[in-house]
PDB file of C-alpha atoms and ligand atoms in Angstrom:
ATOM      1  CA  MET A1494     187.457  42.450  15.677  1.00  0.00           C
ATOM      2  CA  THR A1495     188.533  40.381  18.545  1.00  0.00           C
ATOM      3  CA  ASP A1496     185.694  38.274  20.321  1.00  0.00           C
ATOM      4  CA  ALA A1497     186.336  39.787  23.856  1.00  0.00           C
ATOM      5  CA  SER A1498     184.275  36.872  25.613  1.00  0.00           C
ATOM      6  CA  ASN A1499     186.994  34.531  24.688  1.00  0.00           C
ATOM      7  CA  ILE A1500     189.908  36.570  26.340  1.00  0.00           C
ATOM      8  CA  ASN A1501     190.927  35.475  29.831  1.00  0.00           C
ATOM      9  CA  TYR A1502     190.601  39.002  31.283  1.00  0.00           C
ATOM     10  CA  PHE A1503     191.062  39.071  35.112  1.00  0.00           C
ATOM     11  CA  THR A1504     187.853  38.534  37.170  1.00  0.00           C
ATOM     12  CA  GLU A1505     187.286  37.911  40.862  1.00  0.00           C
ATOM     13  CA  ALA A1506     185.781  34.436  40.178  1.00  0.00           C
ATOM     14  CA  GLY A1507     188.529  33.471  37.511  1.00  0.00           C
ATOM     15  CA  SER A1508     191.412  34.993  39.186  1.00  0.00           C
ATOM     16  CA  VAL A1509     193.445  31.871  39.507  1.00  0.00           C
ATOM     17  CA  GLU A1510     192.965  30.739  35.783  1.00  0.00           C
ATOM     18  CA  ALA A1511     193.730  34.319  34.695  1.00  0.00           C
ATOM     19  CA  VAL A1512     197.307  34.248  36.396  1.00  0.00           C
ATOM     20  CA  ASN A1513     197.983  30.528  35.818  1.00  0.00           C
ATOM     21  CA  ALA A1514     197.172  30.813  32.165  1.00  0.00           C
ATOM     22  CA  ARG A1515     200.217  33.100  31.635  1.00  0.00           C
ATOM     23  CA  VAL A1516     202.888  30.478  32.651  1.00  0.00           C
ATOM     24  CA  GLY A1517     204.879  29.673  29.489  1.00  0.00           C
ATOM     25  CA  ASP A1518     204.912  26.296  27.725  1.00  0.00           C
ATOM     26  CA  GLU A1519     208.614  25.970  28.289  1.00  0.00           C
ATOM     27  CA  THR A1520     208.547  26.516  31.923  1.00  0.00           C
ATOM     28  CA  ASN A1521     210.173  24.035  34.234  1.00  0.00           C
ATOM     29  CA  PRO A1522     207.449  21.588  35.218  1.00  0.00           C
ATOM     30  CA  ARG A1523     208.341  21.628  38.966  1.00  0.00           C
ATOM     31  CA  LEU A1524     208.459  25.394  38.885  1.00  0.00           C
ATOM     32  CA  ARG A1525     204.861  25.306  37.186  1.00  0.00           C
ATOM     33  CA  GLU A1526     203.638  23.063  39.870  1.00  0.00           C
ATOM     34  CA  VAL A1527     204.809  24.931  42.605  1.00  0.00           C
ATOM     35  CA  MET A1528     203.757  28.395  41.290  1.00  0.00           C
ATOM     36  CA  GLU A1529     200.260  27.369  40.159  1.00  0.00           C
ATOM     37  CA  SER A1530     199.489  25.739  43.394  1.00  0.00           C
ATOM     38  CA  LEU A1531     200.992  29.016  45.221  1.00  0.00           C
ATOM     39  CA  VAL A1532     198.661  31.110  43.160  1.00  0.00           C
ATOM     40  CA  ARG A1533     195.611  28.885  43.912  1.00  0.00           C
ATOM     41  CA  HIS A1534     196.351  28.915  47.668  1.00  0.00           C
ATOM     42  CA  LEU A1535     197.157  32.589  47.941  1.00  0.00           C
ATOM     43  CA  HIS A1536     194.082  33.639  46.013  1.00  0.00           C
ATOM     44  CA  ALA A1537     191.764  31.248  48.091  1.00  0.00           C
ATOM     45  CA  PHE A1538     193.272  32.805  51.175  1.00  0.00           C
ATOM     46  CA  ALA A1539     192.519  36.416  50.128  1.00  0.00           C
ATOM     47  CA  LYS A1540     188.807  35.311  49.264  1.00  0.00           C
ATOM     48  CA  ASP A1541     188.490  33.262  52.346  1.00  0.00           C
ATOM     49  CA  VAL A1542     189.406  36.217  54.722  1.00  0.00           C
ATOM     50  CA  HIS A1543     188.024  38.881  52.335  1.00  0.00           C
ATOM     51  CA  LEU A1544     191.265  40.670  52.577  1.00  0.00           C
ATOM     52  CA  THR A1545     190.890  44.487  52.756  1.00  0.00           C
ATOM     53  CA  GLN A1546     193.072  46.956  50.957  1.00  0.00           C
ATOM     54  CA  GLU A1547     194.321  48.304  54.257  1.00  0.00           C
ATOM     55  CA  GLU A1548     195.262  44.704  55.585  1.00  0.00           C
ATOM     56  CA  TRP A1549     197.127  43.860  52.332  1.00  0.00           C
ATOM     57  CA  GLY A1550     199.062  47.283  52.695  1.00  0.00           C
ATOM     58  CA  VAL A1551     199.921  46.206  56.383  1.00  0.00           C
ATOM     59  CA  ALA A1552     201.048  42.732  54.914  1.00  0.00           C
ATOM     60  CA  ILE A1553     203.303  44.537  52.413  1.00  0.00           C
ATOM     61  CA  ASP A1554     204.879  46.716  54.957  1.00  0.00           C
ATOM     62  CA  PHE A1555     205.359  43.689  57.385  1.00  0.00           C
ATOM     63  CA  LEU A1556     207.176  41.786  54.605  1.00  0.00           C
ATOM     64  CA  THR A1557     209.127  44.757  53.644  1.00  0.00           C
ATOM     65  CA  ARG A1558     210.458  45.362  57.203  1.00  0.00           C
ATOM     66  CA  THR A1559     211.092  41.506  57.321  1.00  0.00           C
ATOM     67  CA  GLY A1560     213.263  41.656  54.311  1.00  0.00           C
ATOM     68  CA  LYS A1561     215.161  44.840  55.776  1.00  0.00           C
ATOM     69  CA  MET A1562     216.000  42.719  58.815  1.00  0.00           C
ATOM     70  CA  CYS A1563     217.910  40.185  56.757  1.00  0.00           C
ATOM     71  CA  ASP A1564     221.603  40.199  56.485  1.00  0.00           C
ATOM     72  CA  GLY A1565     224.647  37.853  57.148  1.00  0.00           C
ATOM     73  CA  ASN A1566     223.789  37.817  60.872  1.00  0.00           C
ATOM     74  CA  ARG A1567     220.034  38.050  61.025  1.00  0.00           C
ATOM     75  CA  GLN A1568     217.492  36.095  58.938  1.00  0.00           C
ATOM     76  CA  GLU A1569     214.131  37.413  59.771  1.00  0.00           C
ATOM     77  CA  PHE A1570     212.397  35.567  56.972  1.00  0.00           C
ATOM     78  CA  ILE A1571     213.668  32.037  58.425  1.00  0.00           C
ATOM     79  CA  LEU A1572     212.517  33.128  61.847  1.00  0.00           C
ATOM     80  CA  LEU A1573     208.992  34.034  60.309  1.00  0.00           C
ATOM     81  CA  SER A1574     208.989  30.624  58.755  1.00  0.00           C
ATOM     82  CA  ASP A1575     209.946  29.072  62.184  1.00  0.00           C
ATOM     83  CA  VAL A1576     207.101  30.715  64.160  1.00  0.00           C
ATOM     84  CA  LEU A1577     204.516  29.830  61.464  1.00  0.00           C
ATOM     85  CA  GLY A1578     205.560  26.130  61.671  1.00  0.00           C
ATOM     86  CA  LEU A1579     206.575  26.081  58.147  1.00  0.00           C
ATOM     87  CA  SER A1580     210.297  25.189  59.015  1.00  0.00           C
ATOM     88  CA  MET A1581     209.091  22.214  60.981  1.00  0.00           C
ATOM     89  CA  LEU A1582     206.601  21.116  58.234  1.00  0.00           C
ATOM     90  CA  VAL A1583     209.187  21.159  55.482  1.00  0.00           C
ATOM     91  CA  ASP A1584     211.573  19.382  57.943  1.00  0.00           C
ATOM     92  CA  ALA A1585     209.068  16.714  58.574  1.00  0.00           C
ATOM     93  CA  ILE A1586     208.019  16.100  54.890  1.00  0.00           C
ATOM     94  CA  ASN A1587     211.665  15.719  53.921  1.00  0.00           C
ATOM     95  CA  ASN A1588     212.944  13.630  56.687  1.00  0.00           C
ATOM     96  CA  ARG A1589     210.464  10.897  57.160  1.00  0.00           C
ATOM     97  CA  ARG A1590     212.419   8.101  58.909  1.00  0.00           C
ATOM     98  CA  PRO A1591     211.660   4.502  60.126  1.00  0.00           C
ATOM     99  CA  SER A1592     210.433   4.268  63.800  1.00  0.00           C
ATOM    100  CA  GLY A1593     213.364   4.058  66.093  1.00  0.00           C
ATOM    101  CA  ALA A1594     215.433   6.459  64.110  1.00  0.00           C
ATOM    102  CA  THR A1595     216.406   9.721  65.778  1.00  0.00           C
ATOM    103  CA  GLU A1596     214.041  12.463  64.603  1.00  0.00           C
ATOM    104  CA  ASN A1597     215.099  15.855  63.214  1.00  0.00           C
ATOM    105  CA  THR A1598     214.125  19.379  64.367  1.00  0.00           C
ATOM    106  CA  VAL A1599     214.863  22.989  63.339  1.00  0.00           C
ATOM    107  CA  LEU A1600     218.366  24.004  62.670  1.00  0.00           C
ATOM    108  CA  GLY A1601     218.002  27.303  63.983  1.00  0.00           C
ATOM    109  CA  PRO A1602     220.037  30.443  63.131  1.00  0.00           C
ATOM    110  CA  PHE A1603     222.953  29.979  65.468  1.00  0.00           C
ATOM    111  CA  HIS A1604     224.885  27.165  63.919  1.00  0.00           C
ATOM    112  CA  VAL A1605     228.379  27.953  62.931  1.00  0.00           C
ATOM    113  CA  GLU A1606     230.460  25.870  60.578  1.00  0.00           C
ATOM    114  CA  GLY A1607     234.043  25.018  61.778  1.00  0.00           C
ATOM    115  CA  ALA A1608     233.695  24.607  65.514  1.00  0.00           C
ATOM    116  CA  PRO A1609     236.847  23.031  67.121  1.00  0.00           C
ATOM    117  CA  VAL A1610     237.178  19.287  67.006  1.00  0.00           C
ATOM    118  CA  ARG A1611     237.706  18.417  70.651  1.00  0.00           C
ATOM    119  CA  ALA A1612     238.675  15.146  72.347  1.00  0.00           C
ATOM    120  CA  MET A1613     235.878  12.953  73.953  1.00  0.00           C
ATOM    121  CA  GLY A1614     235.069  14.158  77.530  1.00  0.00           C
ATOM    122  CA  ASP A1615     236.391  17.867  76.749  1.00  0.00           C
ATOM    123  CA  GLU A1616     234.504  20.897  78.050  1.00  0.00           C
ATOM    124  CA  ILE A1617     232.738  23.112  75.502  1.00  0.00           C
ATOM    125  CA  SER A1618     231.645  25.748  78.183  1.00  0.00           C
ATOM    126  CA  LEU A1619     234.575  28.440  78.068  1.00  0.00           C
ATOM    127  CA  ASP A1620     232.822  31.197  80.007  1.00  0.00           C
ATOM    128  CA  GLY A1621     232.744  29.611  83.450  1.00  0.00           C
ATOM    129  CA  LYS A1622     229.047  30.369  83.824  1.00  0.00           C
ATOM    130  CA  GLY A1623     226.092  27.911  84.564  1.00  0.00           C
ATOM    131  CA  GLU A1624     225.513  24.436  86.038  1.00  0.00           C
ATOM    132  CA  SER A1625     227.973  21.792  84.828  1.00  0.00           C
ATOM    133  CA  CYS A1626     226.543  19.005  82.820  1.00  0.00           C
ATOM    134  CA  LEU A1627     227.889  15.789  81.334  1.00  0.00           C
ATOM    135  CA  PHE A1628     226.406  14.753  77.945  1.00  0.00           C
ATOM    136  CA  GLU A1629     226.961  11.172  77.022  1.00  0.00           C
ATOM    137  CA  GLY A1630     225.511   8.479  75.016  1.00  0.00           C
ATOM    138  CA  ARG A1631     225.976   6.402  71.920  1.00  0.00           C
ATOM    139  CA  VAL A1632     225.526   6.671  68.182  1.00  0.00           C
ATOM    140  CA  LEU A1633     223.786   3.609  66.899  1.00  0.00           C
ATOM    141  CA  ALA A1634     222.412   2.192  63.718  1.00  0.00           C
ATOM    142  CA  LEU A1635     218.772   1.040  63.631  1.00  0.00           C
ATOM    143  CA  ASP A1636     219.979  -2.652  64.280  1.00  0.00           C
ATOM    144  CA  GLY A1637     221.781  -1.410  67.565  1.00  0.00           C
ATOM    145  CA  LYS A1638     225.255  -1.556  66.258  1.00  0.00           C
ATOM    146  CA  PRO A1639     227.658   1.231  67.271  1.00  0.00           C
ATOM    147  CA  VAL A1640     228.463   3.805  64.515  1.00  0.00           C
ATOM    148  CA  ALA A1641     232.218   4.438  64.575  1.00  0.00           C
ATOM    149  CA  GLY A1642     233.549   7.798  63.131  1.00  0.00           C
ATOM    150  CA  ALA A1643     230.229   9.430  63.717  1.00  0.00           C
ATOM    151  CA  LYS A1644     230.600  13.388  64.023  1.00  0.00           C
ATOM    152  CA  LEU A1645     228.673  15.256  66.696  1.00  0.00           C
ATOM    153  CA  ASP A1646     228.668  18.993  66.011  1.00  0.00           C
ATOM    154  CA  VAL A1647     227.098  20.442  69.059  1.00  0.00           C
ATOM    155  CA  TRP A1648     226.121  23.968  70.356  1.00  0.00           C
ATOM    156  CA  CYS A1649     223.923  25.604  72.938  1.00  0.00           C
ATOM    157  CA  ASP A1650     223.302  28.913  74.657  1.00  0.00           C
ATOM    158  CA  ASN A1651     225.145  30.214  77.741  1.00  0.00           C
ATOM    159  CA  ALA A1652     223.754  30.342  81.164  1.00  0.00           C
ATOM    160  CA  GLU A1653     222.310  33.746  80.330  1.00  0.00           C
ATOM    161  CA  GLY A1654     220.358  32.368  77.415  1.00  0.00           C
ATOM    162  CA  TYR A1655     222.544  33.859  74.569  1.00  0.00           C
ATOM    163  CA  TYR A1656     224.725  32.081  71.884  1.00  0.00           C
ATOM    164  CA  ASP A1657     228.311  33.208  71.584  1.00  0.00           C
ATOM    165  CA  VAL A1658     227.520  34.760  68.169  1.00  0.00           C
ATOM    166  CA  GLN A1659     224.917  36.985  69.805  1.00  0.00           C
ATOM    167  CA  GLN A1660     227.612  38.496  72.149  1.00  0.00           C
ATOM    168  CA  PRO A1661     230.756  38.362  70.415  1.00  0.00           C
ATOM    169  CA  ASP A1662     232.227  41.114  72.603  1.00  0.00           C
ATOM    170  CA  ILE A1663     231.166  39.307  75.745  1.00  0.00           C
ATOM    171  CA  GLN A1664     231.578  35.527  75.240  1.00  0.00           C
ATOM    172  CA  PRO A1665     234.642  33.688  74.240  1.00  0.00           C
ATOM    173  CA  LYS A1666     234.774  32.478  70.607  1.00  0.00           C
ATOM    174  CA  TRP A1667     233.299  29.047  70.378  1.00  0.00           C
ATOM    175  CA  ASN A1668     231.831  29.233  73.661  1.00  0.00           C
ATOM    176  CA  ASN A1669     229.366  26.139  74.168  1.00  0.00           C
ATOM    177  CA  ARG A1670     230.401  24.667  70.722  1.00  0.00           C
ATOM    178  CA  GLY A1671     232.377  21.663  69.679  1.00  0.00           C
ATOM    179  CA  VAL A1672     232.705  18.846  67.254  1.00  0.00           C
ATOM    180  CA  PHE A1673     233.210  15.118  68.558  1.00  0.00           C
ATOM    181  CA  VAL A1674     233.966  12.110  66.720  1.00  0.00           C
ATOM    182  CA  THR A1675     233.009   8.630  67.977  1.00  0.00           C
ATOM    183  CA  GLY A1676     235.461   5.789  68.465  1.00  0.00           C
ATOM    184  CA  ALA A1677     234.588   1.959  67.523  1.00  0.00           C
ATOM    185  CA  ASP A1678     232.202   1.653  70.551  1.00  0.00           C
ATOM    186  CA  GLY A1679     230.067   4.583  69.235  1.00  0.00           C
ATOM    187  CA  THR A1680     230.000   6.378  72.416  1.00  0.00           C
ATOM    188  CA  TYR A1681     230.321  10.213  72.976  1.00  0.00           C
ATOM    189  CA  ALA A1682     230.749  12.303  75.944  1.00  0.00           C
ATOM    190  CA  PHE A1683     231.352  15.986  76.543  1.00  0.00           C
ATOM    191  CA  ARG A1684     231.041  18.468  79.325  1.00  0.00           C
ATOM    192  CA  GLY A1685     229.209  21.625  79.182  1.00  0.00           C
ATOM    193  CA  ILE A1686     226.307  23.338  81.111  1.00  0.00           C
ATOM    194  CA  ARG A1687     222.712  22.511  81.594  1.00  0.00           C
ATOM    195  CA  PRO A1688     221.129  24.604  78.717  1.00  0.00           C
ATOM    196  CA  VAL A1689     218.491  27.319  79.704  1.00  0.00           C
ATOM    197  CA  SER A1690     215.550  28.301  78.002  1.00  0.00           C
ATOM    198  CA  TYR A1691     215.715  31.568  75.914  1.00  0.00           C
ATOM    199  CA  PRO A1692     213.621  33.879  73.760  1.00  0.00           C
ATOM    200  CA  ILE A1693     214.154  33.912  70.035  1.00  0.00           C
ATOM    201  CA  PRO A1694     215.376  37.188  68.619  1.00  0.00           C
ATOM    202  CA  ASP A1695     212.020  39.182  69.158  1.00  0.00           C
ATOM    203  CA  ASP A1696     213.140  42.801  68.558  1.00  0.00           C
ATOM    204  CA  GLY A1697     211.907  42.749  64.756  1.00  0.00           C
ATOM    205  CA  PRO A1698     208.667  42.307  62.738  1.00  0.00           C
ATOM    206  CA  VAL A1699     208.398  38.514  63.828  1.00  0.00           C
ATOM    207  CA  GLY A1700     208.401  39.586  67.511  1.00  0.00           C
ATOM    208  CA  GLN A1701     205.854  42.206  66.944  1.00  0.00           C
ATOM    209  CA  MET A1702     203.688  39.577  65.206  1.00  0.00           C
ATOM    210  CA  LEU A1703     204.058  37.327  68.093  1.00  0.00           C
ATOM    211  CA  GLY A1704     203.077  39.949  70.561  1.00  0.00           C
ATOM    212  CA  ALA A1705     200.065  40.902  68.418  1.00  0.00           C
ATOM    213  CA  LEU A1706     199.004  37.221  68.409  1.00  0.00           C
ATOM    214  CA  GLY A1707     199.349  36.863  72.298  1.00  0.00           C
ATOM    215  CA  ARG A1708     202.244  34.465  71.648  1.00  0.00           C
ATOM    216  CA  HIS A1709     205.410  34.387  73.764  1.00  0.00           C
ATOM    217  CA  PRO A1710     208.837  34.062  72.035  1.00  0.00           C
ATOM    218  CA  ASN A1711     210.412  31.390  74.281  1.00  0.00           C
ATOM    219  CA  ARG A1712     212.248  28.180  73.484  1.00  0.00           C
ATOM    220  CA  PRO A1713     212.480  25.271  75.970  1.00  0.00           C
ATOM    221  CA  ALA A1714     216.088  24.622  77.091  1.00  0.00           C
ATOM    222  CA  HIS A1715     217.948  22.350  74.522  1.00  0.00           C
ATOM    223  CA  MET A1716     221.327  21.245  73.170  1.00  0.00           C
ATOM    224  CA  HIS A1717     221.724  21.332  69.423  1.00  0.00           C
ATOM    225  CA  PHE A1718     223.197  18.408  67.577  1.00  0.00           C
ATOM    226  CA  ILE A1719     224.122  17.512  64.035  1.00  0.00           C
ATOM    227  CA  VAL A1720     225.092  13.835  63.904  1.00  0.00           C
ATOM    228  CA  SER A1721     226.637  12.658  60.684  1.00  0.00           C
ATOM    229  CA  ALA A1722     228.330   9.529  59.619  1.00  0.00           C
ATOM    230  CA  ASP A1723     229.407   7.998  56.199  1.00  0.00           C
ATOM    231  CA  GLY A1724     226.296   5.839  54.855  1.00  0.00           C
ATOM    232  CA  TYR A1725     223.763   7.232  57.199  1.00  0.00           C
ATOM    233  CA  GLU A1726     221.334  10.274  56.947  1.00  0.00           C
ATOM    234  CA  THR A1727     222.539  13.297  58.875  1.00  0.00           C
ATOM    235  CA  VAL A1728     220.325  14.084  61.741  1.00  0.00           C
ATOM    236  CA  ILE A1729     219.839  17.835  62.691  1.00  0.00           C
ATOM    237  CA  THR A1730     218.240  17.844  66.018  1.00  0.00           C
ATOM    238  CA  HIS A1731     218.176  19.041  69.633  1.00  0.00           C
ATOM    239  CA  THR A1732     217.746  17.163  72.990  1.00  0.00           C
ATOM    240  CA  PHE A1733     215.360  19.048  75.186  1.00  0.00           C
ATOM    241  CA  VAL A1734     215.459  19.280  79.094  1.00  0.00           C
ATOM    242  CA  ALA A1735     212.627  17.179  80.025  1.00  0.00           C
ATOM    243  CA  ASP A1736     210.981  19.438  82.672  1.00  0.00           C
ATOM    244  CA  ASP A1737     211.240  22.749  81.017  1.00  0.00           C
ATOM    245  CA  LYS A1738     208.233  24.910  81.370  1.00  0.00           C
ATOM    246  CA  TRP A1739     208.133  25.880  77.689  1.00  0.00           C
ATOM    247  CA  LEU A1740     208.188  22.364  76.195  1.00  0.00           C
ATOM    248  CA  THR A1741     204.379  22.479  75.215  1.00  0.00           C
ATOM    249  CA  SER A1742     204.663  25.949  73.580  1.00  0.00           C
ATOM    250  CA  ASP A1743     207.933  26.300  71.995  1.00  0.00           C
ATOM    251  CA  ALA A1744     207.900  29.404  69.863  1.00  0.00           C
ATOM    252  CA  VAL A1745     209.107  27.336  66.793  1.00  0.00           C
ATOM    253  CA  PHE A1746     207.395  24.114  67.407  1.00  0.00           C
ATOM    254  CA  GLY A1747     210.557  22.176  67.475  1.00  0.00           C
ATOM    255  CA  VAL A1748     209.803  19.862  70.374  1.00  0.00           C
ATOM    256  CA  LYS A1749     209.190  15.972  69.724  1.00  0.00           C
ATOM    257  CA  SER A1750     208.556  13.690  72.720  1.00  0.00           C
ATOM    258  CA  SER A1751     211.277  11.430  71.517  1.00  0.00           C
ATOM    259  CA  LEU A1752     213.906  14.079  71.934  1.00  0.00           C
ATOM    260  CA  LEU A1753     213.309  14.792  75.588  1.00  0.00           C
ATOM    261  CA  THR A1754     216.155  14.125  78.062  1.00  0.00           C
ATOM    262  CA  LYS A1755     215.768  13.838  81.857  1.00  0.00           C
ATOM    263  CA  MET A1756     218.598  15.677  83.571  1.00  0.00           C
ATOM    264  CA  GLU A1757     219.920  13.274  86.232  1.00  0.00           C
ATOM    265  CA  PRO A1758     222.295  14.277  89.140  1.00  0.00           C
ATOM    266  CA  GLY A1759     225.870  14.027  88.123  1.00  0.00           C
ATOM    267  CA  GLU A1760     228.128  11.453  89.628  1.00  0.00           C
ATOM    268  CA  SER A1761     231.343  13.268  90.144  1.00  0.00           C
ATOM    269  CA  GLY A1762     231.731  16.441  92.448  1.00  0.00           C
ATOM    270  CA  ASP A1763     232.458  18.815  89.586  1.00  0.00           C
ATOM    271  CA  THR A1764     229.389  17.721  87.343  1.00  0.00           C
ATOM    272  CA  ILE A1765     226.052  18.798  88.701  1.00  0.00           C
ATOM    273  CA  TRP A1766     223.897  17.227  85.877  1.00  0.00           C
ATOM    274  CA  LYS A1767     224.115  14.253  83.585  1.00  0.00           C
ATOM    275  CA  SER A1768     222.173  13.841  80.383  1.00  0.00           C
ATOM    276  CA  ASN A1769     222.244  10.448  78.663  1.00  0.00           C
ATOM    277  CA  PHE A1770     220.880  10.306  74.966  1.00  0.00           C
ATOM    278  CA  ASP A1771     221.475   7.643  72.303  1.00  0.00           C
ATOM    279  CA  PHE A1772     221.268   8.844  68.644  1.00  0.00           C
ATOM    280  CA  VAL A1773     219.837   6.281  66.229  1.00  0.00           C
ATOM    281  CA  LEU A1774     220.995   6.655  62.490  1.00  0.00           C
ATOM    282  CA  ASN A1775     218.983   5.578  59.393  1.00  0.00           C
ATOM    283  CA  ALA A1776     221.174   4.066  56.624  1.00  0.00           C
ATOM    284  CA  VAL A1777     221.170   5.951  53.306  1.00  0.00           C
ATOM    285  CA  ARG A1778     219.200   3.978  50.929  1.00  0.00           C
ATOM    286  CA  LYS A1779     221.487   2.449  47.917  1.00  0.00           C
ATOM    287  CA  ASP A1780     219.102   2.306  44.924  1.00  0.00           C
TER     288      ASP A1780
HETATM  289  C1  BEZ B 267     217.473  27.784  68.046  1.00  0.00           C
HETATM  290  O1  BEZ B 267     217.164  26.846  68.734  1.00  0.00           O
HETATM  291  O2  BEZ B 267     218.771  28.343  68.101  1.00  0.00           O
HETATM  292  C2  BEZ B 267     216.494  28.679  67.320  1.00  0.00           C
HETATM  293  C3  BEZ B 267     215.724  27.967  66.347  1.00  0.00           C
HETATM  294  C4  BEZ B 267     214.826  28.722  65.779  1.00  0.00           C
HETATM  295  C5  BEZ B 267     214.675  30.026  65.832  1.00  0.00           C
HETATM  296  C6  BEZ B 267     215.559  30.802  66.689  1.00  0.00           C
HETATM  297  C7  BEZ B 267     216.546  29.865  67.435  1.00  0.00           C
HETATM  298 FE1   FE B 268     218.763  26.905  70.171  1.00  0.00          FE
END
């Protein structure tokens, strides 16, 4: 007869050990580390809040509806990660940079590969809406030297708060998007519109969750940038309009004080605003 007292049957007190003991000896060590920790934290959470059967059912239903709202155009799970601050945390853990280097923030769901490469100074706003704005600055290395051949992939919403991909039948393709490449002096310049604040897509389970928590879905006005150059870490970031009312309560926690840009009055008659921002790149370590 087997001695039942030695068998690791599931108990409330020994729940973590019961599950983690099943991980096979040949399991990838990193997978083991991640999954064992996940089980520890998940079980501790359920015990901490004394999760009821009904609440567990609500959570399963929420996750099911979240999954059903994911396809090639909509990724409700990433949105969930964004509003829980997890996207920003994973980004922070993986993009620690020396002081002075431009900081990252969330990519967001509206980046599109393959935007047109435009000449410096070109216009990206194609729908004729909004307040004109000149975006200019330099791409520099940490030692202050200009970075030539740096690629700036930029995108923002239109004056009504929607990205072109959210309104394919209304906005021109590639509205408020473009790619610019710096010359020897590292400077960049392009024309667009002063970005406006907008709500993240809130017609799904994540929006319902925000509502239940008394949270708003808004993001402060921003221009997205991916700045890349050979020999440097790629920066995925935004510049934020410095006086926006949602800066301190961004729905996805993307704001960093180093990324604020003050909108100054434009100098020429056809440009109402001007935003000047320098990007500072961190050289890739050569080990
Ligand atoms: C955005 O800035 O485009 C964005 C970021 C996170 C969630 C939704 C939108
Ligand atoms: Fe955005």
